[in-house]
Short mmCIF file of C-alpha atoms in Angstrom, two decimals:
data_model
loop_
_atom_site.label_atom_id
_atom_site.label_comp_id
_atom_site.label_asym_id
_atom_site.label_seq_id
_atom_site.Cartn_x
_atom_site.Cartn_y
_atom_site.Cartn_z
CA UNK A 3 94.16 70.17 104.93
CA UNK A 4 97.48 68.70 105.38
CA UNK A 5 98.28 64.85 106.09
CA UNK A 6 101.22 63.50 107.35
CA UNK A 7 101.37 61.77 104.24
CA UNK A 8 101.66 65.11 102.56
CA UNK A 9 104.57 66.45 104.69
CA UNK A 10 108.10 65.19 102.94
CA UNK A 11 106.15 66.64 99.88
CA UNK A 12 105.50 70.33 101.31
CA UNK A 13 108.45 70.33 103.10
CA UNK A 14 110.73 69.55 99.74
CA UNK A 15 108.40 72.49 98.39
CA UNK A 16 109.34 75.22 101.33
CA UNK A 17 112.61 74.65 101.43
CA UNK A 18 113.65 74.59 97.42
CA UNK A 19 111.32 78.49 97.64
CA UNK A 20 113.17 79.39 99.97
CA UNK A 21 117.26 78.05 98.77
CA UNK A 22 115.81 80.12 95.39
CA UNK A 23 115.28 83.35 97.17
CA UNK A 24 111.85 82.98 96.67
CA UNK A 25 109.03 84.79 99.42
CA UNK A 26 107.10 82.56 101.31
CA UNK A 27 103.72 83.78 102.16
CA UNK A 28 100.95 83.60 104.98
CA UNK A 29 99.21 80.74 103.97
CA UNK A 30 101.85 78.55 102.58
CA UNK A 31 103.16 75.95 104.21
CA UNK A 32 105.78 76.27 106.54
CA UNK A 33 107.58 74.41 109.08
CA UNK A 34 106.68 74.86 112.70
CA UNK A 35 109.99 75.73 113.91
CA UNK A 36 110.05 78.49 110.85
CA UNK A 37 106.70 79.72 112.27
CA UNK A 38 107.87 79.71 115.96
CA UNK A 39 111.03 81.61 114.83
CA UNK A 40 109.47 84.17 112.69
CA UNK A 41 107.34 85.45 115.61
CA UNK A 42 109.81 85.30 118.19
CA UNK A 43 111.79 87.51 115.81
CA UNK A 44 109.33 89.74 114.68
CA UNK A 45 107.59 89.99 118.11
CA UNK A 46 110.82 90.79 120.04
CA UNK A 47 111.47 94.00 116.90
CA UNK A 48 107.83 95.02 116.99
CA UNK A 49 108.35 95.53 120.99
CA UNK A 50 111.58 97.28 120.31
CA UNK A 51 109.66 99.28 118.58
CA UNK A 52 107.26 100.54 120.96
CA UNK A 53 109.40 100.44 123.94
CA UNK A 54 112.01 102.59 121.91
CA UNK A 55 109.54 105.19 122.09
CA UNK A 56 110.43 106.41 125.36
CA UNK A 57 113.74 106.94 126.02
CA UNK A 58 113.74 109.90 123.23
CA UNK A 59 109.68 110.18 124.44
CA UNK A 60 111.00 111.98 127.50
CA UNK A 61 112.70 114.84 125.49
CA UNK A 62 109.46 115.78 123.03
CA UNK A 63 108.18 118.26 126.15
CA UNK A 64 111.91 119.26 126.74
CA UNK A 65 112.64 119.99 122.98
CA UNK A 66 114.55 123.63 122.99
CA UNK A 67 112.60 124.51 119.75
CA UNK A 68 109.64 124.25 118.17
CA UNK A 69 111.64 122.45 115.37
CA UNK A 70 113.28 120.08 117.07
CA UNK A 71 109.95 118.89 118.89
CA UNK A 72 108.19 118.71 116.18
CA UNK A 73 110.88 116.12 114.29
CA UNK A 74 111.17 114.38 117.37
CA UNK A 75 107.53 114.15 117.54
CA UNK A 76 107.57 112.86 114.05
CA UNK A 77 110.31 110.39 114.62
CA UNK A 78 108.32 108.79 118.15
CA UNK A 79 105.25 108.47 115.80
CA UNK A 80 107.07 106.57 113.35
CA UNK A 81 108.88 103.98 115.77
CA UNK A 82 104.47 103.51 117.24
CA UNK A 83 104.15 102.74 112.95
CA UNK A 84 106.91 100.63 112.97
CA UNK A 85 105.87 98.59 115.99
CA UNK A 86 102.25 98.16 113.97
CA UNK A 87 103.66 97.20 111.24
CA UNK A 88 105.17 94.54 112.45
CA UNK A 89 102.71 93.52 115.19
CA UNK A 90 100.81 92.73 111.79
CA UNK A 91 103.35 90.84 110.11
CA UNK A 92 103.48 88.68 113.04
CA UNK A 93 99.50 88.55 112.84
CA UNK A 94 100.26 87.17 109.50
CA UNK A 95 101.60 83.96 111.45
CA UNK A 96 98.96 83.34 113.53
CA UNK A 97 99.85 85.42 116.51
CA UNK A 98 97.74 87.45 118.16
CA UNK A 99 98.16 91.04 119.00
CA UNK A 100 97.10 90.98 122.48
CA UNK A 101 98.67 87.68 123.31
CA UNK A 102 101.67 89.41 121.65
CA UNK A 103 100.89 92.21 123.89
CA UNK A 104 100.50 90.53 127.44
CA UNK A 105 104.20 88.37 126.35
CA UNK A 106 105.94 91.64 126.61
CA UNK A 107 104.44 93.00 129.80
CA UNK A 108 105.18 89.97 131.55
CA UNK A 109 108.59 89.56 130.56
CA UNK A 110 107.83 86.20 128.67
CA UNK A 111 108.91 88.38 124.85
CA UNK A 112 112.22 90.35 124.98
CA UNK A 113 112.91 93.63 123.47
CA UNK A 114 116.15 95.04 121.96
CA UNK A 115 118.49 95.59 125.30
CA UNK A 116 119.47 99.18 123.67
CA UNK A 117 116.33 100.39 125.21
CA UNK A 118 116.90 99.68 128.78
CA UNK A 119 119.63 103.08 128.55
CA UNK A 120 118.23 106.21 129.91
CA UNK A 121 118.49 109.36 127.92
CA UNK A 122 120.24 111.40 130.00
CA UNK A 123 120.60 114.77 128.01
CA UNK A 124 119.40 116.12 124.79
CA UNK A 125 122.91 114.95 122.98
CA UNK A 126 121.12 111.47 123.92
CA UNK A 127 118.61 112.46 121.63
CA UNK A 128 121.25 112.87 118.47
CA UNK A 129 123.41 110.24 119.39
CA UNK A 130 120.27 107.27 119.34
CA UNK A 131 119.53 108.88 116.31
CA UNK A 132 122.89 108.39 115.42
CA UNK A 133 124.16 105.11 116.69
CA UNK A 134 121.22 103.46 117.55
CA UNK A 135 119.11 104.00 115.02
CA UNK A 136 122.45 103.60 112.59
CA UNK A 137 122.97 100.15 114.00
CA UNK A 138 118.88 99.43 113.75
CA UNK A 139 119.71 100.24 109.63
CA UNK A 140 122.30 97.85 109.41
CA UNK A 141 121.06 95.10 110.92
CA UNK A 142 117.06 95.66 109.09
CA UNK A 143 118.19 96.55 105.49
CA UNK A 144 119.47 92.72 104.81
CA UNK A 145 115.88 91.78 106.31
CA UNK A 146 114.23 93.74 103.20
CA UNK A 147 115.72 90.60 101.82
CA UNK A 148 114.02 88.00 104.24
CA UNK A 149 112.43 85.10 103.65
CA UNK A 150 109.37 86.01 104.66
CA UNK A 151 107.04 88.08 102.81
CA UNK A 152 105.62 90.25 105.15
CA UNK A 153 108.39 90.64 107.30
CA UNK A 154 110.45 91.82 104.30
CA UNK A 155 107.79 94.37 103.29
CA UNK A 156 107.33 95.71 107.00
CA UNK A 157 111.04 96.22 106.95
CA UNK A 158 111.34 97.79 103.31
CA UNK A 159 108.74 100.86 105.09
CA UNK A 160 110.87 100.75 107.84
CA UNK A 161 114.03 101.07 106.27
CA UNK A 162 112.66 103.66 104.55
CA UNK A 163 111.69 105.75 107.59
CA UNK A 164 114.76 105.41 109.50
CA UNK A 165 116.57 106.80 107.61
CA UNK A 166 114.99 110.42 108.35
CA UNK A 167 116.16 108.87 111.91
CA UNK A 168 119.19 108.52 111.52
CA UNK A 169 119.79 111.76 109.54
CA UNK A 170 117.94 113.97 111.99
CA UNK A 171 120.64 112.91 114.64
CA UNK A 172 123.21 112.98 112.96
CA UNK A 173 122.02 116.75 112.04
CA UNK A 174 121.56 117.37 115.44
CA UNK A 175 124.74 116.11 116.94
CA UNK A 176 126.32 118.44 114.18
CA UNK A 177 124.64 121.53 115.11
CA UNK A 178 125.82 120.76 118.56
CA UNK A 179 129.17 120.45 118.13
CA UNK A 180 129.46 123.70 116.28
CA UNK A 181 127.92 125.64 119.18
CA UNK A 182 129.42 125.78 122.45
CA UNK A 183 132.45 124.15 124.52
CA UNK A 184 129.40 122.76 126.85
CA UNK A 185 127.08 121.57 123.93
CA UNK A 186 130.17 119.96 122.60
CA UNK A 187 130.92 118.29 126.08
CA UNK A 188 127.31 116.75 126.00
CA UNK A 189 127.51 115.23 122.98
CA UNK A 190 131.12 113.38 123.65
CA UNK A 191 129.69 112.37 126.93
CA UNK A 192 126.95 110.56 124.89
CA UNK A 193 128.44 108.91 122.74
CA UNK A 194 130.89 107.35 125.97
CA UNK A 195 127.53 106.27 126.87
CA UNK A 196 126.33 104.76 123.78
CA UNK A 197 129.01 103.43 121.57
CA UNK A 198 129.20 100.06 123.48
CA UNK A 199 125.53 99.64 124.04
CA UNK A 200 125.02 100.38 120.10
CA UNK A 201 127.59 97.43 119.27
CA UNK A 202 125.73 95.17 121.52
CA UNK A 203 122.64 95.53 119.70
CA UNK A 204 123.68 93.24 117.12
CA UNK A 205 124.00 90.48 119.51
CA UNK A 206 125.90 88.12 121.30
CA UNK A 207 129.37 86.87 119.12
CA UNK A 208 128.96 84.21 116.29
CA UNK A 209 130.43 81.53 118.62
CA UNK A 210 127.52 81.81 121.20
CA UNK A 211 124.52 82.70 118.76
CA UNK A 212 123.57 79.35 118.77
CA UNK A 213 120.08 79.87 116.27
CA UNK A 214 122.02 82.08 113.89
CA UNK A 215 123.06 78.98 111.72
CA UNK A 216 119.58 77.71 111.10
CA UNK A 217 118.23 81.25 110.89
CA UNK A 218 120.28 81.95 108.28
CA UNK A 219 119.76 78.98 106.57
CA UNK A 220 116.10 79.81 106.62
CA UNK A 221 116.83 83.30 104.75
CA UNK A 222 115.41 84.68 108.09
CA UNK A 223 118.59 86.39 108.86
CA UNK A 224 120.69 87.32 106.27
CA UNK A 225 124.33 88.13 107.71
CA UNK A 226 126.22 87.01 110.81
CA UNK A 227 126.15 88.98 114.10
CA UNK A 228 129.87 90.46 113.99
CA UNK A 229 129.64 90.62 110.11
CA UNK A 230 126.60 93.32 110.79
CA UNK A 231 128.76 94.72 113.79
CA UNK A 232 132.28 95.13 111.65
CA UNK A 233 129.84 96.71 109.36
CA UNK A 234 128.75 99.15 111.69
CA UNK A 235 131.63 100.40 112.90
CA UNK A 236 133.02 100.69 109.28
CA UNK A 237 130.48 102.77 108.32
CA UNK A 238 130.29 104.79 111.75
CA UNK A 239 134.04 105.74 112.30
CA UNK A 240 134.11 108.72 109.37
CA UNK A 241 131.09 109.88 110.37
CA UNK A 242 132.27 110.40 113.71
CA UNK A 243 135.39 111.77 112.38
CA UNK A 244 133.74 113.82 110.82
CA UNK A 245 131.54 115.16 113.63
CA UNK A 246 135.29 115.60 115.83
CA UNK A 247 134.10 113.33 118.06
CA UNK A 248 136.37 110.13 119.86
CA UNK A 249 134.66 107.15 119.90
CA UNK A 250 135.74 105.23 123.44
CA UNK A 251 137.07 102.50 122.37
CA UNK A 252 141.38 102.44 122.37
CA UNK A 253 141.88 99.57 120.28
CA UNK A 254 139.80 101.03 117.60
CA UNK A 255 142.23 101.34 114.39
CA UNK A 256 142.38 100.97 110.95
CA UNK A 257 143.55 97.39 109.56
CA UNK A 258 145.27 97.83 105.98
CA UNK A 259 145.61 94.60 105.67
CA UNK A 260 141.66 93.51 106.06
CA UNK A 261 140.80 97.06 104.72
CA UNK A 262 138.64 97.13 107.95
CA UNK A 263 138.43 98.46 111.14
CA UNK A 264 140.06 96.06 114.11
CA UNK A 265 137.97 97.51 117.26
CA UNK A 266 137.51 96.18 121.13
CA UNK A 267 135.15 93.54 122.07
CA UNK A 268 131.91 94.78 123.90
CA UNK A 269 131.25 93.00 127.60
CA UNK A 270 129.09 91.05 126.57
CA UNK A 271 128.07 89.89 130.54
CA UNK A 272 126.72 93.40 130.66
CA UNK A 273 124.40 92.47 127.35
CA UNK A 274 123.31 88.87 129.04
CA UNK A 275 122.54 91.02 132.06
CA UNK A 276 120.57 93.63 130.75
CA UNK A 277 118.68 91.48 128.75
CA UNK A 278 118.22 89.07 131.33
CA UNK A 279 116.33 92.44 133.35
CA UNK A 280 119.04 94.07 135.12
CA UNK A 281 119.79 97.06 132.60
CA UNK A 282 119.92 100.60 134.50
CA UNK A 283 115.98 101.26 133.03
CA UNK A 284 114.47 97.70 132.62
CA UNK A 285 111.63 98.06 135.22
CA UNK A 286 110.38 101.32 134.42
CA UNK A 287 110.11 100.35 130.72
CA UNK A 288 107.71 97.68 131.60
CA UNK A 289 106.08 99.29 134.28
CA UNK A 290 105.07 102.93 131.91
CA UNK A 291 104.32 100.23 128.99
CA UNK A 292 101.81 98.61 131.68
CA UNK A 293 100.60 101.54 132.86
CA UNK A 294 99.61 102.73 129.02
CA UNK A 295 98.20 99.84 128.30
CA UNK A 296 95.90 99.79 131.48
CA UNK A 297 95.19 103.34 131.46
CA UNK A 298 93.91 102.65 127.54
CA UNK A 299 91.40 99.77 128.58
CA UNK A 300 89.09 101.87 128.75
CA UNK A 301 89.16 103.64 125.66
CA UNK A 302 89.54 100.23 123.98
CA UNK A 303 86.07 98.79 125.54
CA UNK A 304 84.20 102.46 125.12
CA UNK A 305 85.31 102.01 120.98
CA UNK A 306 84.22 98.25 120.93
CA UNK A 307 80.76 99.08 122.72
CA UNK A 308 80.23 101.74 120.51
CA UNK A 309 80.85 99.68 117.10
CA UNK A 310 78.98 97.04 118.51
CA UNK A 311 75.94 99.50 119.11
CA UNK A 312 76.56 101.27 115.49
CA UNK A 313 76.31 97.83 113.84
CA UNK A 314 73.05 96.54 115.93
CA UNK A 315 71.30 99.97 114.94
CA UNK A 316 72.86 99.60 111.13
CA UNK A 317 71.50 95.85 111.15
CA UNK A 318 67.83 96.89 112.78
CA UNK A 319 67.45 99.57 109.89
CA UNK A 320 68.29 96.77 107.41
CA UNK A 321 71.09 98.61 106.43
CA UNK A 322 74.43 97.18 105.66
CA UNK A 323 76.97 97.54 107.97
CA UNK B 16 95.95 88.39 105.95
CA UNK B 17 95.44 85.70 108.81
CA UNK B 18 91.60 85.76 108.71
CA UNK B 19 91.32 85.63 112.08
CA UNK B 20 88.66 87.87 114.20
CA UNK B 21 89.89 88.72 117.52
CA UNK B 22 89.32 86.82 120.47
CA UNK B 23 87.94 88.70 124.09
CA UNK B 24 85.80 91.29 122.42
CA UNK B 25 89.02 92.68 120.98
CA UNK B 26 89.06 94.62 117.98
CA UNK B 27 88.77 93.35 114.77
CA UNK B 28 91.48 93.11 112.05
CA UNK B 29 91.53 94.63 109.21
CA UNK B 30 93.34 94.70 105.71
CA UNK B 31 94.30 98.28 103.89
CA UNK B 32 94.91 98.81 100.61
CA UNK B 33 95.98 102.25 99.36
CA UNK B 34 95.89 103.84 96.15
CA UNK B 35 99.29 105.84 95.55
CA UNK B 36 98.18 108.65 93.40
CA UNK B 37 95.28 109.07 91.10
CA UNK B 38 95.59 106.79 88.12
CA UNK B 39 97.21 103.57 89.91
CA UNK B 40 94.87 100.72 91.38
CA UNK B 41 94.34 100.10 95.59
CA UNK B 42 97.41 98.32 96.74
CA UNK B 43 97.20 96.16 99.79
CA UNK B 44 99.46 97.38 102.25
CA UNK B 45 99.26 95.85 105.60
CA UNK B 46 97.06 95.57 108.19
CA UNK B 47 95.81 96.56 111.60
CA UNK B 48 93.46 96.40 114.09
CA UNK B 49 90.15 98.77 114.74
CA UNK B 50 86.85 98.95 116.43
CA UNK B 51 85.09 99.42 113.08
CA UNK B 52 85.47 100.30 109.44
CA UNK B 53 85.55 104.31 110.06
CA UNK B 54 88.46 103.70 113.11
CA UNK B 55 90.35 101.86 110.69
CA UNK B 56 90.07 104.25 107.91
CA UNK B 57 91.62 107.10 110.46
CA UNK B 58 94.46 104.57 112.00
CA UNK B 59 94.59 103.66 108.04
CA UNK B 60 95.71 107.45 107.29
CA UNK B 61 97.86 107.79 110.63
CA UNK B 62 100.37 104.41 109.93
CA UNK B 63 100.12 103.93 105.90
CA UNK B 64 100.36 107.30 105.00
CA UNK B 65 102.08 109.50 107.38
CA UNK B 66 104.38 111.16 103.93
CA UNK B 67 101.90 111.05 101.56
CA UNK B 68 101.90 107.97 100.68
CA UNK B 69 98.37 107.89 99.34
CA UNK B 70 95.41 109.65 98.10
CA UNK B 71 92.39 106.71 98.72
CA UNK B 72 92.76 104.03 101.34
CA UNK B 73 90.41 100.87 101.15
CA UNK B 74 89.55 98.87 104.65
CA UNK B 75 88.34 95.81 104.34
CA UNK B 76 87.89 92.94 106.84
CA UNK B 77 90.11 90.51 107.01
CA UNK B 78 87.46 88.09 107.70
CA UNK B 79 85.45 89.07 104.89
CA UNK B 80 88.94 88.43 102.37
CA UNK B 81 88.08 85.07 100.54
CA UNK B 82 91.33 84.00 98.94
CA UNK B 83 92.73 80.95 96.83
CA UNK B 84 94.79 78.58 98.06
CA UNK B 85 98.47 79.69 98.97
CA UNK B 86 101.03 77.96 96.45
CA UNK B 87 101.58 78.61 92.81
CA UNK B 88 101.60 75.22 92.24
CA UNK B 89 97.76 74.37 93.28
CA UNK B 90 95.62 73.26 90.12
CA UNK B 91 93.70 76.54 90.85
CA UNK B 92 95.79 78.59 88.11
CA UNK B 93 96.44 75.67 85.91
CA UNK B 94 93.74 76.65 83.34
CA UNK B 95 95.84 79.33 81.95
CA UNK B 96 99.30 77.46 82.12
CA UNK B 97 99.15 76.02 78.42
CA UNK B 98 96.91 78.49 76.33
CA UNK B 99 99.99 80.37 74.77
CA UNK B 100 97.85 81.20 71.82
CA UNK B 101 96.79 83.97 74.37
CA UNK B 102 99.85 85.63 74.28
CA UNK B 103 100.45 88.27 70.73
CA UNK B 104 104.14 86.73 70.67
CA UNK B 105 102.29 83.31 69.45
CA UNK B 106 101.44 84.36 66.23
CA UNK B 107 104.00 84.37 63.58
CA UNK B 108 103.46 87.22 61.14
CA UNK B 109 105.56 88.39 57.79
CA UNK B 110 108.38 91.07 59.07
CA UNK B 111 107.23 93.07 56.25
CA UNK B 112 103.40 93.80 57.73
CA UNK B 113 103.51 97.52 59.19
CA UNK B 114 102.09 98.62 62.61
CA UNK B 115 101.31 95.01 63.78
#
């Protein structure tokens, strides 16, 4: 039980674990603003997660083999893992999942704006494996590193996972481009689409982040917002080189001097707007999320009346449950 | 681990622990939510060990986890702070002494 008289004492205590790189843990003491920050954060990436299911969802009936649906398959079900795992972390905190849950259907939890682009062709499909799920890798591998111990684990399976993501559409975008003039069309065309979107996902510019300073003071974040972005783009532009494709951006060069790339500044009004709910695929997102969740009531309550009944009969027979 | 139950006749949470191949101990993994033991088993399989991560999985209540108090420093594991004499390196021993 913890006094007021106790809290210079635990507070001291959080914040020398966490200047020494040390995990905090469920049940340790942590400061409210910590707590409220951690599950805003992992909340808003655990319904990234299960909204990013269905802009590539679309293409699993549409797959033009029995390969590629398959891995596509295989890479949906892992984004519906990731989600878990981190609706659990955030468990951890004292959230609760269908709290959590209701937040994001009525708009009160935010998702990553990336998801709010349709998928237009099956290039789409490459090129999020590609970009978006690239960008996703930079900004989650520092977070194997976060403060928090659950969030770090989640994130170390994560990690883990997308990088069969990211690999798979990069594989696919390569295939495509050494097939037809069409096929190669498609996948330029994409990536037009999704370079700038992809840059915005790692947020607004230092300058008007204003929570990044104490986040990163907590350990919770672990780089800046354009440091993760010039990051990105250093490690995208030879693979798209590679690939022969041009990413659209004409002030995109090589800086000797920084022994970086200098590149364009995304409009960032069009990220404040489509995460503010006027993105091109906003509504439906929410709406099909809605509609699976209230089409599943009913195989929630059949499950919980059933284990209920199971346990009554296992307790009657005097049998352990 | 939270040790909460759900609220509204939700489902109840559960912890998994999952033993990597045969010869290694259960390791707790995560958690998730079920209607009973045997639905978290399955959802157990389907999240933790969707590449073969595992060859036993473990469910266990949350609710049913008792666990000691959160910080390192609580009097709890005190008891074995200062009994070095528990450790081999605490015993001084002639160089010359074989297989010891």
């Amino acid at each position: 039980m913890t006094t007021e008289a106790d809290e210079p004492e635990l507070r001291a205590h959080f914040e020398e674990t966490v200047a020494a790189d040390r995990r905090v843990e469920p049940r340790d003491w942590m400061p409210e603003a910590y707590r409220a920050t951690l599950v805003r954060q992992i909340a808003q990436h655990a319904h990234s997660e299960i909204i990013g299911m269905q802009p590539e969802g679309d293409w699993i009936t549409r797959a033009p083999s029995l390969r590629r649906k398959a891995i596509l398959w295989a890479k949906v079900q892992d984004e519906a893992g990731h989600g878990l795992y981190l609706y659990g972390a955030a468990e951890t905190l004292g959230a609760d999942r269908d709290d959590l849950t209701r937040r994001l259907l009525e708009g009160r939890q935010k998702y990553s704006s990336i998801f709010n682009y349709p998928a237009a062709t099956f290039a789409d499909v490459g090129v999020i494996g590609w970009l978006v799920d690239g960008a996703a890798i930079c900004n989650q591998v520092p977070l194997c590193r976060s403060s928090y111990g659950p969030y770090a684990r989640a994130m170390v399976r994560v990690c883990k996972e997308e990088s069969f993501h990211q690999r798979q559409g990069y594989e696919l975008l390569w295939t495509m481009t050494r097939g037809t003039a069409a096929q190669r069309e498609m996948v330029q065309d994409a990536v037009d689409r999704w370079w700038w979107p992809s840059l915005m996902m790692f947020g607004p510019p230092d300058a008007a982040s204003p929570n990044s300073e104490r986040s990163m003071a907590w350990r919770v974040k672990r780089h800046s917002n354009d440091e993760l972005r010039q990051r990105f783009v250093d490690m995208t532009v030879p693979q798209a080189d590679r690939l022969g494709v041009t990413l659209p951006d004409p002030e995109l060069r090589w800086n000797e001097e920084r022994g970086r790339y200098d590149f364009g500044t995304p409009d960032f009004a069009e990220l404040a707007r489509v995460i503010g709910g006027d993105g091109p695929c906003n509504r439906e997102r929410i709406a099909r999320r809605t509609a699976a969740h209230e089409d599943g009531a009913w195989v929630r309550e059949a499950a919980a009346a059933h284990a209920e009944r199971r346990a009554r009969r296992a307790d009657g027979a005097g049998v352990a449950r | 681990m939270s040790g909460t139950e759900a609220v509204d006749g939700g489902w109840p949470l559960f912890e998994v622990f999952v033993r990597g191949k045969r010869g290694l101990n259960h390791v707790h993994v995560g958690s998730l939510r079920a209607a009973d033991a045997r639905m978290a088993l399955t959802h157990a399989r389907d999240l933790y060990t969707r590449r073969n991560e595992g060859v036993s999985i473990w469910v266990v209540r949350s609710a049913d986890v008792t666990a000691s108090a959160p910080d390192e420093r609580d009097p709890f594991f005190a008891p074995s702070g200062d009994k070095v004499y528990r450790h081999p390196t605490f015993y001084e021993i002639p160089h010359d002494v074989p297989h010891i």
